[in-house]
Amino acid sequence: MVEVAVDLTVPAAGAWLHGVVRDAEPATLAAIPGMDGGPVRAVPAAGLVAVVSTAPLDEYGEQPLRRNLEDLAWLERAARAHHAVVEALARRGPVVPARLATVHTDDERVARSLTDRRAELVATLDRLTGRGEWGVKGYLAPGAATVDAETTGHGGVGTAYLRRRRAQLTSREERQQVASAAADAVHGALCELAVAGRRHAPQDRRLSGTSAPMVLNGAYLVDVAALPRFTDLVSSLGHRHPGVRLELTGPWPPYSFVAERPEPALTVREPG
């Protein structure tokens, strides 16, 4: 769902919201390219700073944006540019990422959103300080079914083939069940050490880039001081559950932990 700030009389350019931070040095923002290729800029209000890109409304206004979001090539470019800004901000301190395609028609509306949501945003920034998001993905480890391919038994070759095929399917199902139970155990153990954990839906193989089925797609908010123990735990769990191949990724901007509710924290809803 696209949330776009609209007005009956709109200026030529609006503001694409990337995220909210406590403060931002002008020199830092000047080195971060935004959606239009120029540097991002700050909109301060209520003791917070919204980092935005200038967004020409002939491309990022309500109707053009809805059309562009149907263009997968455009959407990929926009998502990469947005993520690059959020990632650059996250390297410098806590940031509350905005939902992709959150556009205000002017800076005044951006400032108003900061004022209206100040308590929530401050609480989120406090929660993220000194912590990072790490991903742990688990894949079904390769393994051959333990079937004697040479045994035909009674009933001839055709019957033997059916027996072998049934045994292979049973073996695969058993491996998947074991891997699923292992993924549950891994997630539970990681959540005990992390500040918070979220389990996302497994990625399609085309997105994961691997032929092995994904059984765990976890995100974990980890204290910086606890990171060595967390990485050691991931390694230990990998040895403890050989049926699942674990992959640690990160740190990432805290997309998974910007709000307790399912929708992102910074969805913009302008008054009708």
mmCIF file of C-alpha atoms in Angstrom:
data_model
loop_
_atom_site.group_PDB
_atom_site.id
_atom_site.type_symbol
_atom_site.label_atom_id
_atom_site.label_comp_id
_atom_site.label_asym_id
_atom_site.label_seq_id
_atom_site.Cartn_x
_atom_site.Cartn_y
_atom_site.Cartn_z
ATOM 1 C CA MET A 1 0.000 0.000 0.000
ATOM 2 C CA VAL A 2 1.375 3.423 -1.006
ATOM 3 C CA GLU A 3 0.877 6.314 1.402
ATOM 4 C CA VAL A 4 1.359 9.715 -0.292
ATOM 5 C CA ALA A 5 0.867 13.151 1.243
ATOM 6 C CA VAL A 6 -1.291 15.150 -1.140
ATOM 7 C CA ASP A 7 -2.704 18.645 -1.372
ATOM 8 C CA LEU A 8 -5.051 20.335 -3.797
ATOM 9 C CA THR A 9 -2.439 22.981 -4.595
ATOM 10 C CA VAL A 10 0.938 21.292 -4.736
ATOM 11 C CA PRO A 11 4.328 22.862 -5.330
ATOM 12 C CA ALA A 12 6.757 21.673 -7.975
ATOM 13 C CA ALA A 13 8.730 19.509 -5.555
ATOM 14 C CA GLY A 14 7.914 17.650 -2.376
ATOM 15 C CA ALA A 15 9.963 15.702 0.142
ATOM 16 C CA TRP A 16 10.673 11.961 0.001
ATOM 17 C CA LEU A 17 11.162 10.848 3.592
ATOM 18 C CA HIS A 18 14.038 8.455 4.254
ATOM 19 C CA GLY A 19 14.101 8.343 8.034
ATOM 20 C CA VAL A 20 14.268 10.168 11.336
ATOM 21 C CA VAL A 21 17.384 10.711 13.460
ATOM 22 C CA ARG A 22 18.207 12.754 16.538
ATOM 23 C CA ASP A 23 20.599 15.028 14.678
ATOM 24 C CA ALA A 24 22.573 15.169 11.460
ATOM 25 C CA GLU A 25 25.652 17.148 10.482
ATOM 26 C CA PRO A 26 25.230 19.179 7.284
ATOM 27 C CA ALA A 27 28.552 17.844 5.965
ATOM 28 C CA THR A 28 27.330 14.286 6.491
ATOM 29 C CA LEU A 29 24.099 14.858 4.595
ATOM 30 C CA ALA A 30 25.920 16.676 1.801
ATOM 31 C CA ALA A 31 27.823 13.461 1.050
ATOM 32 C CA ILE A 32 24.685 11.291 0.748
ATOM 33 C CA PRO A 33 22.936 11.341 -2.656
ATOM 34 C CA GLY A 34 19.158 11.286 -2.567
ATOM 35 C CA MET A 35 16.383 10.281 -4.926
ATOM 36 C CA ASP A 36 16.985 13.128 -7.371
ATOM 37 C CA GLY A 37 20.765 12.689 -7.421
ATOM 38 C CA GLY A 38 21.347 15.747 -5.263
ATOM 39 C CA PRO A 39 22.269 15.520 -1.577
ATOM 40 C CA VAL A 40 19.667 14.718 1.035
ATOM 41 C CA ARG A 41 18.712 17.448 3.474
ATOM 42 C CA ALA A 42 17.426 17.890 6.999
ATOM 43 C CA VAL A 43 13.995 19.013 8.179
ATOM 44 C CA PRO A 44 14.276 19.684 11.924
ATOM 45 C CA ALA A 45 11.309 19.825 14.284
ATOM 46 C CA ALA A 46 10.451 18.871 17.866
ATOM 47 C CA GLY A 47 14.093 18.095 18.683
ATOM 48 C CA LEU A 48 14.335 15.549 15.876
ATOM 49 C CA VAL A 49 15.564 15.588 12.279
ATOM 50 C CA ALA A 50 13.801 14.120 9.279
ATOM 51 C CA VAL A 51 16.176 13.302 6.424
ATOM 52 C CA VAL A 52 14.525 13.870 3.058
ATOM 53 C CA SER A 53 15.233 14.036 -0.651
ATOM 54 C CA THR A 54 13.835 16.716 -2.896
ATOM 55 C CA ALA A 55 11.142 14.890 -4.872
ATOM 56 C CA PRO A 56 9.846 16.533 -8.064
ATOM 57 C CA LEU A 57 6.125 15.898 -7.983
ATOM 58 C CA ASP A 58 5.898 15.266 -11.709
ATOM 59 C CA GLU A 59 7.661 11.975 -10.873
ATOM 60 C CA TYR A 60 6.922 11.500 -7.172
ATOM 61 C CA GLY A 61 3.467 13.043 -6.873
ATOM 62 C CA GLU A 62 0.482 10.835 -6.124
ATOM 63 C CA GLN A 63 -0.520 9.798 -9.641
ATOM 64 C CA PRO A 64 2.988 9.607 -11.198
ATOM 65 C CA LEU A 65 4.206 7.654 -8.187
ATOM 66 C CA ARG A 66 1.408 5.115 -8.436
ATOM 67 C CA ARG A 67 2.246 4.578 -12.100
ATOM 68 C CA ASN A 68 5.984 4.317 -11.418
ATOM 69 C CA LEU A 69 5.474 1.739 -8.696
ATOM 70 C CA GLU A 70 4.037 -0.571 -11.358
ATOM 71 C CA ASP A 71 7.363 -0.324 -13.245
ATOM 72 C CA LEU A 72 9.629 -2.950 -11.712
ATOM 73 C CA ALA A 73 12.812 -1.356 -13.070
ATOM 74 C CA TRP A 74 11.839 2.036 -11.641
ATOM 75 C CA LEU A 75 10.803 0.449 -8.347
ATOM 76 C CA GLU A 76 14.125 -1.374 -8.004
ATOM 77 C CA ARG A 77 16.096 1.825 -8.633
ATOM 78 C CA ALA A 78 13.973 3.752 -6.145
ATOM 79 C CA ALA A 79 14.254 1.038 -3.496
ATOM 80 C CA ARG A 80 18.038 0.882 -3.878
ATOM 81 C CA ALA A 81 18.395 4.665 -3.653
ATOM 82 C CA HIS A 82 16.134 4.848 -0.590
ATOM 83 C CA HIS A 83 17.910 1.975 1.136
ATOM 84 C CA ALA A 84 21.334 3.501 0.426
ATOM 85 C CA VAL A 85 20.332 6.654 2.295
ATOM 86 C CA VAL A 86 18.901 4.735 5.256
ATOM 87 C CA GLU A 87 22.006 2.545 5.370
ATOM 88 C CA ALA A 88 24.293 5.591 5.353
ATOM 89 C CA LEU A 89 22.336 7.112 8.239
ATOM 90 C CA ALA A 90 22.361 3.833 10.201
ATOM 91 C CA ARG A 91 26.163 3.710 10.037
ATOM 92 C CA ARG A 92 26.253 6.981 11.978
ATOM 93 C CA GLY A 93 23.695 6.222 14.672
ATOM 94 C CA PRO A 94 20.133 5.116 15.343
ATOM 95 C CA VAL A 95 17.595 5.829 12.616
ATOM 96 C CA VAL A 96 13.892 5.153 12.268
ATOM 97 C CA PRO A 97 13.524 4.148 8.592
ATOM 98 C CA ALA A 98 10.530 5.428 6.653
ATOM 99 C CA ARG A 99 8.385 3.262 4.459
ATOM 100 C CA LEU A 100 9.362 3.210 0.802
ATOM 101 C CA ALA A 101 7.529 5.914 -1.171
ATOM 102 C CA THR A 102 6.557 8.105 1.770
ATOM 103 C CA VAL A 103 6.245 11.506 0.094
ATOM 104 C CA HIS A 104 5.126 14.852 1.593
ATOM 105 C CA THR A 105 4.196 17.779 -0.560
ATOM 106 C CA ASP A 106 6.280 20.209 1.507
ATOM 107 C CA ASP A 107 8.677 20.450 4.449
ATOM 108 C CA GLU A 108 5.971 21.870 6.693
ATOM 109 C CA ARG A 109 4.091 18.608 6.558
ATOM 110 C CA VAL A 110 7.296 16.694 7.327
ATOM 111 C CA ALA A 111 7.865 18.887 10.385
ATOM 112 C CA ARG A 112 4.268 18.409 11.475
ATOM 113 C CA SER A 113 4.646 14.629 11.351
ATOM 114 C CA LEU A 114 7.711 14.852 13.600
ATOM 115 C CA THR A 115 5.804 16.951 16.118
ATOM 116 C CA ASP A 116 2.757 14.697 16.073
ATOM 117 C CA ARG A 117 4.790 11.503 16.517
ATOM 118 C CA ARG A 118 7.600 12.799 18.705
ATOM 119 C CA ALA A 119 6.958 10.536 21.708
ATOM 120 C CA GLU A 120 6.856 7.388 19.583
ATOM 121 C CA LEU A 121 9.911 8.350 17.552
ATOM 122 C CA VAL A 122 11.996 9.256 20.596
ATOM 123 C CA ALA A 123 11.086 5.954 22.265
ATOM 124 C CA THR A 124 12.069 4.043 19.127
ATOM 125 C CA LEU A 125 15.399 5.877 18.790
ATOM 126 C CA ASP A 126 16.149 5.177 22.460
ATOM 127 C CA ARG A 127 15.424 1.499 21.897
ATOM 128 C CA LEU A 128 17.713 1.313 18.865
ATOM 129 C CA THR A 129 20.674 3.154 20.384
ATOM 130 C CA GLY A 130 23.734 0.928 20.749
ATOM 131 C CA ARG A 131 22.061 -1.901 18.867
ATOM 132 C CA GLY A 132 22.016 -3.272 15.336
ATOM 133 C CA GLU A 133 19.792 -5.538 13.281
ATOM 134 C CA TRP A 134 21.342 -8.830 12.182
ATOM 135 C CA GLY A 135 19.820 -11.433 9.932
ATOM 136 C CA VAL A 136 20.140 -15.189 10.258
ATOM 137 C CA LYS A 137 18.948 -17.298 7.366
ATOM 138 C CA GLY A 138 18.678 -21.067 7.554
ATOM 139 C CA TYR A 139 18.679 -23.358 4.520
ATOM 140 C CA LEU A 140 17.873 -27.046 4.283
ATOM 141 C CA ALA A 141 21.263 -28.758 4.168
ATOM 142 C CA PRO A 142 21.802 -31.101 1.216
ATOM 143 C CA GLY A 143 21.594 -34.819 1.987
ATOM 144 C CA ALA A 144 20.982 -37.986 0.049
ATOM 145 C CA ALA A 145 18.123 -40.281 0.857
ATOM 146 C CA THR A 146 19.302 -43.528 2.367
ATOM 147 C CA VAL A 147 17.804 -45.841 -0.243
ATOM 148 C CA ASP A 148 19.462 -48.910 -1.769
ATOM 149 C CA ALA A 149 19.113 -48.151 -5.469
ATOM 150 C CA GLU A 150 20.151 -51.677 -6.479
ATOM 151 C CA THR A 151 17.556 -53.538 -4.445
ATOM 152 C CA THR A 152 14.545 -54.587 -6.469
ATOM 153 C CA GLY A 153 12.862 -56.908 -3.993
ATOM 154 C CA HIS A 154 9.675 -58.703 -4.921
ATOM 155 C CA GLY A 155 7.508 -57.508 -7.730
ATOM 156 C CA GLY A 156 10.056 -56.687 -10.420
ATOM 157 C CA VAL A 157 11.787 -53.538 -11.547
ATOM 158 C CA GLY A 158 8.646 -51.374 -11.711
ATOM 159 C CA THR A 159 7.648 -52.181 -8.154
ATOM 160 C CA ALA A 160 11.211 -51.600 -6.948
ATOM 161 C CA TYR A 161 11.230 -48.162 -8.595
ATOM 162 C CA LEU A 162 8.013 -47.203 -6.842
ATOM 163 C CA ARG A 163 9.449 -48.374 -3.519
ATOM 164 C CA ARG A 164 12.619 -46.366 -4.045
ATOM 165 C CA ARG A 165 10.642 -43.300 -5.063
ATOM 166 C CA ARG A 166 8.369 -43.568 -2.035
ATOM 167 C CA ALA A 167 11.377 -43.984 0.256
ATOM 168 C CA GLN A 168 13.059 -40.939 -1.284
ATOM 169 C CA LEU A 169 9.969 -38.787 -0.757
ATOM 170 C CA THR A 170 9.628 -40.021 2.814
ATOM 171 C CA SER A 171 13.281 -39.248 3.486
ATOM 172 C CA ARG A 172 12.916 -35.740 2.036
ATOM 173 C CA GLU A 173 9.831 -35.041 4.132
ATOM 174 C CA GLU A 174 11.607 -36.260 7.251
ATOM 175 C CA ARG A 175 14.595 -34.004 6.518
ATOM 176 C CA GLN A 176 12.283 -31.036 6.043
ATOM 177 C CA GLN A 177 10.503 -31.781 9.314
ATOM 178 C CA VAL A 178 13.819 -32.063 11.153
ATOM 179 C CA ALA A 179 15.031 -28.827 9.547
ATOM 180 C CA SER A 180 11.822 -27.025 10.504
ATOM 181 C CA ALA A 181 12.190 -28.141 14.132
ATOM 182 C CA ALA A 182 15.845 -27.087 14.074
ATOM 183 C CA ALA A 183 14.893 -23.656 12.713
ATOM 184 C CA ASP A 184 12.441 -23.230 15.606
ATOM 185 C CA ALA A 185 15.168 -24.154 18.087
ATOM 186 C CA VAL A 186 17.710 -21.817 16.477
ATOM 187 C CA HIS A 187 15.296 -18.895 16.483
ATOM 188 C CA GLY A 188 14.389 -19.502 20.109
ATOM 189 C CA ALA A 189 18.042 -19.639 21.202
ATOM 190 C CA LEU A 190 18.936 -16.462 19.298
ATOM 191 C CA CYS A 191 15.958 -14.602 20.769
ATOM 192 C CA GLU A 192 17.209 -15.405 24.266
ATOM 193 C CA LEU A 193 20.435 -13.503 23.590
ATOM 194 C CA ALA A 194 19.062 -10.752 21.342
ATOM 195 C CA VAL A 195 17.073 -7.790 22.616
ATOM 196 C CA ALA A 196 14.298 -8.743 20.204
ATOM 197 C CA GLY A 197 13.742 -11.134 17.338
ATOM 198 C CA ARG A 198 11.386 -11.356 14.395
ATOM 199 C CA ARG A 199 10.780 -14.285 12.109
ATOM 200 C CA HIS A 200 9.909 -13.275 8.565
ATOM 201 C CA ALA A 201 8.435 -15.478 5.861
ATOM 202 C CA PRO A 202 11.072 -17.579 4.028
ATOM 203 C CA GLN A 203 12.279 -15.995 0.797
ATOM 204 C CA ASP A 204 11.571 -17.499 -2.581
ATOM 205 C CA ARG A 205 14.607 -19.250 -4.078
ATOM 206 C CA ARG A 206 14.781 -16.604 -6.813
ATOM 207 C CA LEU A 207 15.274 -13.937 -4.131
ATOM 208 C CA SER A 208 17.545 -15.923 -1.827
ATOM 209 C CA GLY A 209 19.872 -16.838 -4.709
ATOM 210 C CA THR A 210 20.244 -20.437 -3.557
ATOM 211 C CA SER A 211 18.611 -23.653 -4.704
ATOM 212 C CA ALA A 212 18.179 -24.938 -1.145
ATOM 213 C CA PRO A 213 14.804 -24.244 0.512
ATOM 214 C CA MET A 214 14.897 -21.557 3.211
ATOM 215 C CA VAL A 215 13.542 -22.704 6.577
ATOM 216 C CA LEU A 216 14.516 -19.683 8.699
ATOM 217 C CA ASN A 217 14.465 -15.978 7.865
ATOM 218 C CA GLY A 218 15.117 -14.309 11.191
ATOM 219 C CA ALA A 219 15.964 -10.739 12.198
ATOM 220 C CA TYR A 220 17.513 -9.946 15.565
ATOM 221 C CA LEU A 221 18.156 -6.700 17.416
ATOM 222 C CA VAL A 222 21.507 -7.169 19.127
ATOM 223 C CA ASP A 223 23.416 -5.009 21.593
ATOM 224 C CA VAL A 224 26.811 -4.030 20.183
ATOM 225 C CA ALA A 225 28.469 -5.387 23.331
ATOM 226 C CA ALA A 226 26.748 -8.759 22.855
ATOM 227 C CA LEU A 227 27.653 -9.146 19.183
ATOM 228 C CA PRO A 228 30.689 -11.461 19.711
ATOM 229 C CA ARG A 229 28.544 -13.803 21.801
ATOM 230 C CA PHE A 230 25.769 -13.637 19.217
ATOM 231 C CA THR A 231 28.069 -14.585 16.329
ATOM 232 C CA ASP A 232 29.567 -17.402 18.410
ATOM 233 C CA LEU A 233 26.073 -18.653 19.183
ATOM 234 C CA VAL A 234 25.140 -18.709 15.492
ATOM 235 C CA SER A 235 28.247 -20.786 14.769
ATOM 236 C CA SER A 236 27.518 -23.126 17.683
ATOM 237 C CA LEU A 237 23.914 -23.617 16.607
ATOM 238 C CA GLY A 238 25.087 -24.440 13.102
ATOM 239 C CA HIS A 239 27.202 -27.300 14.455
ATOM 240 C CA ARG A 240 24.399 -28.402 16.773
ATOM 241 C CA HIS A 241 21.873 -28.603 13.918
ATOM 242 C CA PRO A 242 23.719 -29.960 10.860
ATOM 243 C CA GLY A 243 20.465 -30.376 8.953
ATOM 244 C CA VAL A 244 20.285 -26.584 8.580
ATOM 245 C CA ARG A 245 22.952 -24.360 7.020
ATOM 246 C CA LEU A 246 22.978 -21.010 8.845
ATOM 247 C CA GLU A 247 24.039 -17.711 7.287
ATOM 248 C CA LEU A 248 24.635 -14.546 9.352
ATOM 249 C CA THR A 249 24.126 -11.203 7.598
ATOM 250 C CA GLY A 250 24.300 -7.582 8.700
ATOM 251 C CA PRO A 251 24.315 -5.191 10.271
ATOM 252 C CA TRP A 252 21.205 -3.795 8.607
ATOM 253 C CA PRO A 253 19.132 -0.695 9.216
ATOM 254 C CA PRO A 254 16.509 -1.678 11.792
ATOM 255 C CA TYR A 255 13.594 -2.141 9.412
ATOM 256 C CA SER A 256 12.272 -5.053 11.471
ATOM 257 C CA PHE A 257 12.209 -3.164 14.766
ATOM 258 C CA VAL A 258 10.873 0.308 14.098
ATOM 259 C CA ALA A 259 7.467 -0.530 15.582
ATOM 260 C CA GLU A 260 5.763 -3.256 17.535
ATOM 261 C CA ARG A 261 2.774 -3.219 15.192
ATOM 262 C CA PRO A 262 3.036 -4.852 11.741
ATOM 263 C CA GLU A 263 3.054 -1.641 9.689
ATOM 264 C CA PRO A 264 6.186 0.555 9.586
ATOM 265 C CA ALA A 265 6.464 3.360 12.130
ATOM 266 C CA LEU A 266 6.564 6.205 9.659
ATOM 267 C CA THR A 267 3.647 5.635 7.341
ATOM 268 C CA VAL A 268 2.460 9.123 6.372
ATOM 269 C CA ARG A 269 -1.220 9.765 6.527
ATOM 270 C CA GLU A 270 -2.242 13.296 5.742
ATOM 271 C CA PRO A 271 -5.653 14.520 6.912
ATOM 272 C CA GLY A 272 -8.316 14.096 4.311
#
